[in-house]
GROMACS .gro file of C-alpha atoms in nm:
model
  100
    1MET     CA    1  -2.718   1.765   2.709
    2ALA     CA    2  -2.727   1.670   3.076
    3ALA     CA    3  -2.424   1.684   3.306
    4ASP     CA    4  -2.326   1.492   3.617
    5GLU     CA    5  -2.233   1.655   3.950
    6LYS     CA    6  -1.877   1.726   3.825
    7GLY     CA    7  -2.002   1.899   3.511
    8ALA     CA    8  -1.905   1.625   3.264
    9PRO     CA    9  -2.158   1.557   2.986
   10THR     CA   10  -2.360   1.238   3.035
   11GLY     CA   11  -2.552   1.211   2.706
   12PRO     CA   12  -2.445   1.012   2.404
   13PRO     CA   13  -2.152   1.165   2.219
   14THR     CA   14  -2.234   1.350   1.902
   15MET     CA   15  -2.079   1.193   1.595
   16ARG     CA   16  -1.924   1.417   1.335
   17PRO     CA   17  -1.890   1.284   0.983
   18VAL     CA   18  -1.540   1.172   0.893
   19PRO     CA   19  -1.410   1.358   0.587
   20SER     CA   20  -1.296   1.143   0.298
   21LEU     CA   21  -0.929   1.121   0.208
   22PRO     CA   22  -0.796   1.310  -0.094
   23ARG     CA   23  -0.753   1.092  -0.404
   24ARG     CA   24  -0.375   1.105  -0.386
   25LEU     CA   25  -0.380   0.960  -0.034
   26ALA     CA   26  -0.658   0.706  -0.093
   27GLY     CA   27  -0.501   0.542  -0.395
   28PRO     CA   28  -0.264   0.249  -0.329
   29THR     CA   29  -0.044   0.306  -0.635
   30PRO     CA   30   0.203   0.555  -0.479
   31VAL     CA   31   0.252   0.334  -0.174
   32VAL     CA   32   0.307   0.016  -0.373
   33VAL     CA   33   0.542   0.181  -0.623
   34THR     CA   34   0.742   0.357  -0.349
   35GLY     CA   35   0.778   0.038  -0.146
   36THR     CA   36   0.885  -0.164  -0.449
   37LEU     CA   37   1.140   0.100  -0.547
   38CYS     CA   38   1.281   0.101  -0.193
   39TRP     CA   39   1.329  -0.277  -0.211
   40LEU     CA   40   1.492  -0.239  -0.552
   41VAL     CA   41   1.733   0.032  -0.434
   42ALA     CA   42   1.826  -0.178  -0.131
   43ALA     CA   43   1.887  -0.479  -0.358
   44VAL     CA   44   2.123  -0.271  -0.573
   45VAL     CA   45   2.308  -0.143  -0.266
   46PHE     CA   46   2.347  -0.488  -0.110
   47GLY     CA   47   2.438  -0.634  -0.449
   48MET     CA   48   2.716  -0.378  -0.494
   49LEU     CA   49   2.843  -0.441  -0.142
   50GLY     CA   50   2.831  -0.815  -0.199
   51TRP     CA   51   3.016  -0.805  -0.526
   52THR     CA   52   3.293  -0.586  -0.385
   53GLY     CA   53   3.312  -0.759  -0.047
   54SER     CA   54   3.268  -1.111   0.079
   55GLY     CA   55   2.989  -1.212  -0.156
   56VAL     CA   56   2.615  -1.175  -0.185
   57ASP     CA   57   2.429  -1.266   0.133
   58VAL     CA   58   2.072  -1.308   0.256
   59ARG     CA   59   2.007  -0.931   0.263
   60PHE     CA   60   2.045  -0.908  -0.114
   61TRP     CA   61   1.812  -1.201  -0.179
   62THR     CA   62   1.559  -1.064   0.069
   63CYS     CA   63   1.553  -0.734  -0.121
   64VAL     CA   64   1.525  -0.910  -0.457
   65THR     CA   65   1.231  -1.110  -0.323
   66GLY     CA   66   1.068  -0.794  -0.184
   67SER     CA   67   1.105  -0.624  -0.521
   68GLY     CA   68   0.958  -0.923  -0.703
   69LEU     CA   69   0.663  -0.948  -0.465
   70GLY     CA   70   0.600  -0.575  -0.503
   71VAL     CA   71   0.586  -0.607  -0.881
   72LEU     CA   72   0.366  -0.917  -0.856
   73GLY     CA   73   0.133  -0.748  -0.605
   74TYR     CA   74   0.100  -0.439  -0.822
   75GLY     CA   75   0.018  -0.660  -1.120
   76VAL     CA   76  -0.257  -0.835  -0.923
   77PHE     CA   77  -0.393  -0.499  -0.812
   78ARG     CA   78  -0.402  -0.371  -1.174
   79TRP     CA   79  -0.576  -0.692  -1.281
   80GLN     CA   80  -0.839  -0.648  -1.008
   81ARG     CA   81  -0.887  -0.282  -1.097
   82SER     CA   82  -0.942  -0.362  -1.464
   83ALA     CA   83  -1.195  -0.630  -1.365
   84SER     CA   84  -1.373  -0.374  -1.148
   85GLN     CA   85  -1.382  -0.125  -1.435
   86ARG     CA   86  -1.526  -0.392  -1.664
   87GLY     CA   87  -1.792  -0.467  -1.403
   88SER     CA   88  -1.697  -0.830  -1.340
   89ARG     CA   89  -1.911  -0.990  -1.071
   90GLY     CA   90  -1.620  -1.131  -0.869
   91SER     CA   91  -1.413  -0.813  -0.861
   92TRP     CA   92  -1.365  -0.576  -0.571
   93GLN     CA   93  -1.609  -0.290  -0.582
   94GLY     CA   94  -1.477   0.065  -0.561
   95LEU     CA   95  -1.140   0.004  -0.726
   96ALA     CA   96  -1.241   0.155  -1.056
   97GLY     CA   97  -1.240   0.510  -0.921
   98LEU     CA   98  -0.898   0.494  -0.754
   99ASP     CA   99  -0.597   0.671  -0.900
  100GLY     CA  100  -0.557   0.625  -1.264
   0.00000   0.00000   0.00000
């Protein structure tokens, strides 16, 4: 590889292959389940504080909504994964091999 007058390389950079992620990090299930559980725990905490204090407020309903959307999103993901495993034409490709 050639160098300029300061000794810095001037040629194209060599590209190293990027290693693939381990299965446990590539699968979306742990992230979705953890996030949904965090929303659920927060809903319980804010619900307990609301019932013992001045009433339930927007934080509780935000957490309930986050929990519901997490469950709904996970259901959609499972539906897409099963379609991919069946080989449906409209499904995302590559989902069938993700965590089980």
